[in-house]
mmCIF file of C-alpha atoms in Angstrom:
data_model
loop_
_atom_site.group_PDB
_atom_site.id
_atom_site.type_symbol
_atom_site.label_atom_id
_atom_site.label_comp_id
_atom_site.label_asym_id
_atom_site.label_seq_id
_atom_site.Cartn_x
_atom_site.Cartn_y
_atom_site.Cartn_z
ATOM 1 C CA UNK N 1 127.366 88.757 107.148
ATOM 2 C CA UNK N 2 126.642 86.351 104.286
ATOM 3 C CA UNK N 3 126.491 88.202 100.979
ATOM 4 C CA UNK N 4 123.349 87.919 98.896
ATOM 5 C CA UNK N 5 121.283 86.073 101.501
ATOM 6 C CA UNK N 6 118.856 88.871 102.248
ATOM 7 C CA UNK N 7 119.460 91.564 99.668
ATOM 8 C CA UNK N 8 116.936 90.077 97.247
ATOM 9 C CA UNK N 9 114.351 91.910 99.373
ATOM 10 C CA UNK N 10 115.778 95.384 98.612
ATOM 11 C CA UNK N 11 113.042 97.605 97.057
ATOM 12 C CA UNK N 12 113.336 100.206 94.329
ATOM 13 C CA UNK N 13 115.248 103.398 95.038
ATOM 14 C CA UNK N 14 112.086 105.447 95.496
ATOM 15 C CA UNK N 15 110.983 105.007 99.082
ATOM 16 C CA UNK N 16 107.630 103.249 99.353
ATOM 17 C CA UNK N 17 107.307 104.645 102.886
ATOM 18 C CA UNK N 18 106.252 107.926 101.265
ATOM 19 C CA UNK N 19 103.565 106.064 99.318
ATOM 20 C CA UNK N 20 102.102 104.348 102.406
ATOM 21 C CA UNK N 21 100.850 107.285 104.435
ATOM 22 C CA UNK N 22 102.048 110.213 106.456
ATOM 23 C CA UNK N 23 101.319 108.338 109.683
ATOM 24 C CA UNK N 24 104.199 107.036 111.755
ATOM 25 C CA UNK N 25 105.087 103.346 111.521
ATOM 26 C CA UNK N 26 107.280 101.510 114.015
ATOM 27 C CA UNK N 27 108.671 98.022 113.364
ATOM 28 C CA UNK N 28 109.480 95.815 116.359
ATOM 29 C CA UNK N 29 112.084 93.087 115.883
ATOM 30 C CA UNK N 30 112.625 90.649 118.778
ATOM 31 C CA UNK N 31 116.072 89.145 118.265
ATOM 32 C CA UNK N 32 118.177 86.441 119.844
ATOM 33 C CA UNK N 33 121.594 85.682 118.314
ATOM 34 C CA UNK N 34 120.632 87.004 114.870
ATOM 35 C CA UNK N 35 123.888 88.758 113.906
ATOM 36 C CA UNK N 36 123.839 87.138 110.445
ATOM 37 C CA UNK N 37 120.517 88.685 109.413
ATOM 38 C CA UNK N 38 119.711 91.575 111.745
ATOM 39 C CA UNK N 39 121.637 94.283 109.862
ATOM 40 C CA UNK N 40 119.950 93.565 106.543
ATOM 41 C CA UNK N 41 116.498 93.271 108.077
ATOM 42 C CA UNK N 42 116.867 96.588 109.904
ATOM 43 C CA UNK N 43 118.098 98.397 106.777
ATOM 44 C CA UNK N 44 115.297 96.991 104.635
ATOM 45 C CA UNK N 45 112.629 97.693 107.267
ATOM 46 C CA UNK N 46 113.719 101.320 107.480
ATOM 47 C CA UNK N 47 112.613 101.710 103.851
ATOM 48 C CA UNK N 48 109.007 101.328 105.006
ATOM 49 C CA UNK N 49 109.006 102.570 108.605
ATOM 50 C CA UNK N 50 109.876 105.671 110.564
ATOM 51 C CA UNK N 51 111.394 103.671 113.409
ATOM 52 C CA UNK N 52 112.856 100.189 113.783
ATOM 53 C CA UNK N 53 113.078 98.930 117.347
ATOM 54 C CA UNK N 54 115.224 95.859 118.023
ATOM 55 C CA UNK N 55 114.657 94.142 121.363
ATOM 56 C CA UNK N 56 117.736 92.022 121.997
ATOM 57 C CA UNK N 57 116.756 89.052 124.174
ATOM 58 C CA UNK N 58 120.106 88.526 125.855
ATOM 59 C CA UNK N 59 122.064 87.619 122.728
ATOM 60 C CA UNK N 60 125.611 86.361 123.161
ATOM 61 C CA UNK N 61 126.729 87.510 119.710
ATOM 62 C CA UNK N 62 126.880 90.939 118.013
ATOM 63 C CA UNK N 63 123.138 91.260 117.357
ATOM 64 C CA UNK N 64 122.707 94.477 119.359
ATOM 65 C CA UNK N 65 125.857 96.087 117.945
ATOM 66 C CA UNK N 66 125.017 95.391 114.304
ATOM 67 C CA UNK N 67 121.379 96.450 114.767
ATOM 68 C CA UNK N 68 122.532 99.801 116.144
ATOM 69 C CA UNK N 69 124.996 100.285 113.281
ATOM 70 C CA UNK N 70 122.159 99.619 110.804
ATOM 71 C CA UNK N 71 120.135 102.412 112.402
ATOM 72 C CA UNK N 72 117.794 100.627 114.799
ATOM 73 C CA UNK N 73 116.816 101.721 118.277
ATOM 74 C CA UNK N 74 118.168 98.880 120.404
ATOM 75 C CA UNK N 75 116.817 97.756 123.773
ATOM 76 C CA UNK N 76 118.756 94.952 125.467
ATOM 77 C CA UNK N 77 117.298 92.458 127.907
ATOM 78 C CA UNK N 78 119.941 90.993 130.200
ATOM 79 C CA UNK N 79 118.651 87.470 129.505
ATOM 80 C CA UNK N 80 116.311 85.679 127.154
ATOM 81 C CA UNK N 81 113.004 86.146 128.992
ATOM 82 C CA UNK N 82 110.798 85.287 126.049
ATOM 83 C CA UNK N 83 109.175 86.754 122.985
ATOM 84 C CA UNK N 84 106.152 87.948 124.953
ATOM 85 C CA UNK N 85 108.300 90.197 127.141
ATOM 86 C CA UNK N 86 110.211 91.376 124.069
ATOM 87 C CA UNK N 87 106.916 92.461 122.512
ATOM 88 C CA UNK N 88 105.869 94.158 125.754
ATOM 89 C CA UNK N 89 109.115 96.139 125.794
ATOM 90 C CA UNK N 90 108.836 96.952 122.097
ATOM 91 C CA UNK N 91 105.210 98.081 122.249
ATOM 92 C CA UNK N 92 106.029 100.358 125.189
ATOM 93 C CA UNK N 93 108.998 101.811 123.303
ATOM 94 C CA UNK N 94 106.831 102.449 120.237
ATOM 95 C CA UNK N 95 104.949 105.232 122.035
ATOM 96 C CA UNK N 96 103.984 107.892 119.506
ATOM 97 C CA UNK N 97 103.684 105.527 116.536
ATOM 98 C CA UNK N 98 100.366 105.265 114.732
ATOM 99 C CA UNK N 99 100.964 101.734 113.469
ATOM 100 C CA UNK N 100 103.096 99.001 115.023
ATOM 101 C CA UNK N 101 104.476 96.149 112.921
ATOM 102 C CA UNK N 102 105.973 92.992 114.438
ATOM 103 C CA UNK N 103 108.314 90.860 112.366
ATOM 104 C CA UNK N 104 110.782 88.031 112.877
ATOM 105 C CA UNK N 105 114.431 89.041 112.682
ATOM 106 C CA UNK N 106 115.876 85.868 111.144
ATOM 107 C CA UNK N 107 115.140 86.859 107.541
ATOM 108 C CA UNK N 108 112.070 84.694 106.968
ATOM 109 C CA UNK N 109 109.824 87.705 106.464
ATOM 110 C CA UNK N 110 110.138 90.142 103.592
ATOM 111 C CA UNK N 111 110.092 93.793 104.786
ATOM 112 C CA UNK N 112 108.706 94.718 101.353
ATOM 113 C CA UNK N 113 105.403 93.186 102.557
ATOM 114 C CA UNK N 114 105.041 95.897 105.225
ATOM 115 C CA UNK N 115 102.948 98.198 102.958
ATOM 116 C CA UNK N 116 100.597 95.299 102.277
ATOM 117 C CA UNK N 117 100.204 94.640 106.013
ATOM 118 C CA UNK N 118 99.581 98.230 107.087
ATOM 119 C CA UNK N 119 97.179 99.067 104.245
ATOM 120 C CA UNK N 120 94.007 97.694 105.950
ATOM 121 C CA UNK N 121 94.863 99.647 109.121
ATOM 122 C CA UNK N 122 95.453 102.833 107.153
ATOM 123 C CA UNK N 123 92.152 102.463 105.300
ATOM 124 C CA UNK N 124 90.244 101.838 108.530
ATOM 125 C CA UNK N 125 89.261 98.265 107.570
ATOM 126 C CA UNK N 126 91.095 96.590 110.447
ATOM 127 C CA UNK N 127 92.608 97.155 113.867
ATOM 128 C CA UNK N 128 95.003 94.225 113.494
ATOM 129 C CA UNK N 129 96.361 92.553 110.359
ATOM 130 C CA UNK N 130 97.784 89.039 110.323
ATOM 131 C CA UNK N 131 100.283 88.070 107.644
ATOM 132 C CA UNK N 132 99.300 84.569 106.559
ATOM 133 C CA UNK N 133 101.442 81.952 104.862
ATOM 134 C CA UNK N 134 98.355 79.818 104.232
ATOM 135 C CA UNK N 135 95.658 82.211 103.063
ATOM 136 C CA UNK N 136 95.864 80.686 99.590
ATOM 137 C CA UNK N 137 96.240 77.113 100.866
ATOM 138 C CA UNK N 138 98.919 75.149 102.696
ATOM 139 C CA UNK N 139 102.105 74.117 100.969
ATOM 140 C CA UNK N 140 102.421 70.383 100.354
ATOM 141 C CA UNK N 141 106.206 70.154 100.327
ATOM 142 C CA UNK N 142 106.548 70.352 104.115
ATOM 143 C CA UNK N 143 106.409 67.244 106.341
ATOM 144 C CA UNK N 144 102.879 66.002 107.044
ATOM 145 C CA UNK N 145 103.343 66.189 110.823
ATOM 146 C CA UNK N 146 104.170 69.896 110.534
ATOM 147 C CA UNK N 147 101.046 70.585 108.466
ATOM 148 C CA UNK N 148 98.847 68.590 110.837
ATOM 149 C CA UNK N 149 100.380 70.266 113.889
ATOM 150 C CA UNK N 150 99.879 73.732 112.425
ATOM 151 C CA UNK N 151 96.270 72.928 111.489
ATOM 152 C CA UNK N 152 95.554 71.774 115.066
ATOM 153 C CA UNK N 153 97.042 74.962 116.527
ATOM 154 C CA UNK N 154 95.080 77.104 114.081
ATOM 155 C CA UNK N 155 91.826 75.348 114.958
ATOM 156 C CA UNK N 156 92.443 75.550 118.709
ATOM 157 C CA UNK N 157 93.331 79.248 118.431
ATOM 158 C CA UNK N 158 90.144 79.963 116.488
ATOM 159 C CA UNK N 159 88.108 78.151 119.157
ATOM 160 C CA UNK N 160 89.765 80.161 121.914
ATOM 161 C CA UNK N 161 89.737 83.573 120.241
ATOM 162 C CA UNK N 162 86.660 83.469 117.955
ATOM 163 C CA UNK N 163 88.914 85.078 115.347
ATOM 164 C CA UNK N 164 88.817 83.366 111.959
ATOM 165 C CA UNK N 165 92.454 82.932 111.056
ATOM 166 C CA UNK N 166 94.486 80.686 108.752
ATOM 167 C CA UNK N 167 97.943 81.212 110.272
ATOM 168 C CA UNK N 168 97.794 81.514 114.062
ATOM 169 C CA UNK N 169 101.575 81.323 114.501
ATOM 170 C CA UNK N 170 102.536 84.149 112.162
ATOM 171 C CA UNK N 171 104.908 86.664 113.704
ATOM 172 C CA UNK N 172 104.406 89.195 110.890
ATOM 173 C CA UNK N 173 101.546 91.477 111.954
ATOM 174 C CA UNK N 174 100.407 95.091 111.942
ATOM 175 C CA UNK N 175 98.492 96.824 114.730
ATOM 176 C CA UNK N 176 96.791 100.146 115.133
ATOM 177 C CA UNK N 177 98.566 101.866 118.025
ATOM 178 C CA UNK N 178 95.205 102.210 119.792
ATOM 179 C CA UNK N 179 95.212 98.423 120.386
ATOM 180 C CA UNK N 180 98.522 98.124 122.207
ATOM 181 C CA UNK N 181 97.087 98.232 125.735
ATOM 182 C CA UNK N 182 94.736 95.267 125.246
ATOM 183 C CA UNK N 183 97.495 92.640 125.043
ATOM 184 C CA UNK N 184 98.604 90.729 128.153
ATOM 185 C CA UNK N 185 102.071 89.641 126.947
ATOM 186 C CA UNK N 186 101.992 86.801 129.504
ATOM 187 C CA UNK N 187 103.159 83.954 127.257
ATOM 188 C CA UNK N 188 106.838 83.248 127.821
ATOM 189 C CA UNK N 189 107.595 81.262 124.671
ATOM 190 C CA UNK N 190 106.351 81.145 121.098
ATOM 191 C CA UNK N 191 102.743 80.894 122.338
ATOM 192 C CA UNK N 192 102.554 84.703 122.324
ATOM 193 C CA UNK N 193 101.071 84.700 118.803
ATOM 194 C CA UNK N 194 98.034 82.662 119.898
ATOM 195 C CA UNK N 195 97.683 84.667 123.104
ATOM 196 C CA UNK N 196 97.583 87.955 121.177
ATOM 197 C CA UNK N 197 94.839 86.593 118.912
ATOM 198 C CA UNK N 198 92.849 85.554 121.986
ATOM 199 C CA UNK N 199 93.235 89.060 123.417
ATOM 200 C CA UNK N 200 92.203 90.578 120.093
ATOM 201 C CA UNK N 201 89.097 88.401 119.963
ATOM 202 C CA UNK N 202 88.016 89.276 123.499
ATOM 203 C CA UNK N 203 88.533 92.975 122.836
ATOM 204 C CA UNK N 204 86.444 92.771 119.667
ATOM 205 C CA UNK N 205 89.221 93.958 117.379
ATOM 206 C CA UNK N 206 88.669 93.841 113.646
ATOM 207 C CA UNK N 207 91.231 91.343 112.392
ATOM 208 C CA UNK N 208 92.088 90.936 108.728
ATOM 209 C CA UNK N 209 94.542 88.604 106.998
ATOM 210 C CA UNK N 210 96.742 89.323 103.999
ATOM 211 C CA UNK N 211 98.992 86.837 102.187
ATOM 212 C CA UNK N 212 102.751 87.064 102.813
ATOM 213 C CA UNK N 213 105.789 85.249 101.523
ATOM 214 C CA UNK N 214 108.209 83.415 103.784
ATOM 215 C CA UNK N 215 111.731 82.007 103.368
ATOM 216 C CA UNK N 216 112.269 78.684 105.083
ATOM 217 C CA UNK N 217 115.866 78.419 103.894
ATOM 218 C CA UNK N 218 116.896 80.940 106.560
ATOM 219 C CA UNK N 219 114.941 79.372 109.437
ATOM 220 C CA UNK N 220 117.120 79.901 112.497
ATOM 221 C CA UNK N 221 114.763 78.340 115.011
ATOM 222 C CA UNK N 222 116.442 75.831 117.303
ATOM 223 C CA UNK N 223 113.248 74.730 119.059
ATOM 224 C CA UNK N 224 111.899 71.252 118.365
ATOM 225 C CA UNK N 225 108.752 71.785 116.227
ATOM 226 C CA UNK N 226 106.788 69.023 117.972
ATOM 227 C CA UNK N 227 107.633 70.343 121.440
ATOM 228 C CA UNK N 228 106.810 73.870 120.296
ATOM 229 C CA UNK N 229 103.353 72.862 119.061
ATOM 230 C CA UNK N 230 102.557 70.864 122.199
ATOM 231 C CA UNK N 231 103.608 73.803 124.401
ATOM 232 C CA UNK N 232 101.437 76.242 122.450
ATOM 233 C CA UNK N 233 98.473 73.846 122.484
ATOM 234 C CA UNK N 234 98.710 73.427 126.265
ATOM 235 C CA UNK N 235 98.797 77.210 126.682
ATOM 236 C CA UNK N 236 95.684 77.560 124.541
ATOM 237 C CA UNK N 237 93.823 74.931 126.578
ATOM 238 C CA UNK N 238 94.906 76.618 129.807
ATOM 239 C CA UNK N 239 93.611 79.924 128.460
ATOM 240 C CA UNK N 240 90.260 78.276 127.697
ATOM 241 C CA UNK N 241 89.798 77.371 131.365
ATOM 242 C CA UNK N 242 88.346 80.808 132.059
ATOM 243 C CA UNK N 243 87.550 82.192 128.628
ATOM 244 C CA UNK N 244 85.860 79.135 127.098
ATOM 245 C CA UNK N 245 84.649 76.907 129.985
ATOM 246 C CA UNK N 246 82.186 75.084 127.731
ATOM 247 C CA UNK N 247 85.111 73.843 125.638
ATOM 248 C CA UNK N 248 87.441 73.294 128.602
ATOM 249 C CA UNK N 249 85.019 71.595 131.008
ATOM 250 C CA UNK N 250 81.650 70.790 129.453
ATOM 251 C CA UNK N 251 82.783 69.165 126.207
ATOM 252 C CA UNK N 252 85.311 66.728 127.770
ATOM 253 C CA UNK N 253 82.903 66.202 130.684
ATOM 254 C CA UNK N 254 80.156 65.240 128.272
ATOM 255 C CA UNK N 255 82.474 62.785 126.514
ATOM 256 C CA UNK N 256 83.539 61.209 129.825
ATOM 257 C CA UNK N 257 79.948 60.984 131.002
ATOM 258 C CA UNK N 258 78.839 59.486 127.698
ATOM 259 C CA UNK N 259 81.613 56.898 127.982
ATOM 260 C CA UNK N 260 80.508 55.996 131.510
ATOM 261 C CA UNK N 261 76.875 55.789 130.436
ATOM 262 C CA UNK N 262 77.760 53.505 127.518
ATOM 263 C CA UNK N 263 79.764 51.246 129.808
ATOM 264 C CA UNK N 264 76.808 51.124 132.222
ATOM 265 C CA UNK N 265 74.415 50.055 129.475
ATOM 266 C CA UNK N 266 76.873 47.370 128.372
ATOM 267 C CA UNK N 267 77.246 46.029 131.924
ATOM 268 C CA UNK N 268 73.467 45.956 132.430
ATOM 269 C CA UNK N 269 73.006 44.071 129.161
ATOM 270 C CA UNK N 270 75.624 41.482 130.166
ATOM 271 C CA UNK N 271 74.116 41.158 133.624
ATOM 272 C CA UNK N 272 70.646 40.685 132.115
ATOM 273 C CA UNK N 273 72.022 37.888 129.917
ATOM 274 C CA UNK N 274 73.423 36.089 132.945
ATOM 275 C CA UNK N 275 76.881 37.630 133.199
ATOM 276 C CA UNK N 276 78.478 39.055 136.333
ATOM 277 C CA UNK N 277 79.596 42.575 137.205
ATOM 278 C CA UNK N 278 83.358 42.919 137.655
ATOM 279 C CA UNK N 279 84.469 45.286 140.398
ATOM 280 C CA UNK N 280 87.182 47.193 138.452
ATOM 281 C CA UNK N 281 85.220 48.047 135.296
ATOM 282 C CA UNK N 282 82.131 48.875 137.360
ATOM 283 C CA UNK N 283 84.062 51.362 139.507
ATOM 284 C CA UNK N 284 85.574 52.897 136.370
ATOM 285 C CA UNK N 285 82.084 53.331 134.908
ATOM 286 C CA UNK N 286 80.868 55.054 138.072
ATOM 287 C CA UNK N 287 83.954 57.292 138.193
ATOM 288 C CA UNK N 288 83.625 58.357 134.540
ATOM 289 C CA UNK N 289 79.950 59.151 134.996
ATOM 290 C CA UNK N 290 80.450 61.212 138.158
ATOM 291 C CA UNK N 291 83.471 63.119 136.848
ATOM 292 C CA UNK N 292 81.759 63.705 133.499
ATOM 293 C CA UNK N 293 78.581 65.088 135.061
ATOM 294 C CA UNK N 294 80.590 67.283 137.470
ATOM 295 C CA UNK N 295 82.762 68.734 134.670
ATOM 296 C CA UNK N 296 79.733 69.347 132.442
ATOM 297 C CA UNK N 297 77.868 71.310 135.102
ATOM 298 C CA UNK N 298 81.056 73.165 136.106
ATOM 299 C CA UNK N 299 81.509 74.386 132.529
ATOM 300 C CA UNK N 300 77.873 75.491 132.266
ATOM 301 C CA UNK N 301 78.092 77.302 135.612
ATOM 302 C CA UNK N 302 81.334 79.108 134.721
ATOM 303 C CA UNK N 303 79.921 80.041 131.319
ATOM 304 C CA UNK N 304 76.863 81.556 133.002
ATOM 305 C CA UNK N 305 79.029 83.498 135.465
ATOM 306 C CA UNK N 306 81.214 84.811 132.619
ATOM 307 C CA UNK N 307 78.102 85.912 130.725
ATOM 308 C CA UNK N 308 76.763 87.683 133.817
ATOM 309 C CA UNK N 309 80.060 89.510 134.377
ATOM 310 C CA UNK N 310 80.121 90.556 130.722
ATOM 311 C CA UNK N 311 76.567 91.862 131.027
ATOM 312 C CA UNK N 312 77.421 93.827 134.164
ATOM 313 C CA UNK N 313 80.390 95.420 132.400
#
């Protein structure tokens, strides 16, 4: 294990866990081939938590072995079946905890921020706390496409969840144990963060954000950032199909219908001035108008049905 890479996070000798609260805190660490960092992260997390649960997602290195040596409870999946399933396993294993904290295991997150995350849950201000890298503004030293991509995901997540959030992709969060049964854990990839916010919004959880630090120099992610953002965005849109039909159907339907209507007015003006109607563009205008009207009414109908079901509940 590389010396000095993670030990800058080590707190003072007096345990801050005693200063947090007498309630039990469990930290869940999904891990895949993190043997370089997992030992340090487990040791540091134990300073602030009663239990550290490492869910090994089919690692081919010594992640599970080193996590166990550092004092974690280790659960091993036979293959990498995704972060969502790792969370599902971890939340189930955290039975008996009062507060559950999720954190990345690659060393980006500082375990010393755990007291800051759990404080709003302990005080009764929140059911879920999101650690945000951007609460005080976005850094300007990262590539523009990354900042734009993150902003799009944040906006789409807010639309889908109705939860005002500045960092939808943060993996550093705290939950009251009473919330653990409201999450679906269906997302297979990194989209689980947005899915959990959507679930929190639908369940009416009180969500609060606190600022956290992050280390990008230890980023172990091998996933292409553009592909990751597109995958998450598609998942969010798919989720909107049933939860936000006005966004999923009515808004694009209105835009298509408006485009068809504009084309129709243009064709009529040209025809009035002596021009002729071309078959291809005319058929496209008719198609856009029909599809647009159909999608708009479909969204309104589904929205009404969803409202009725909510009322009946």
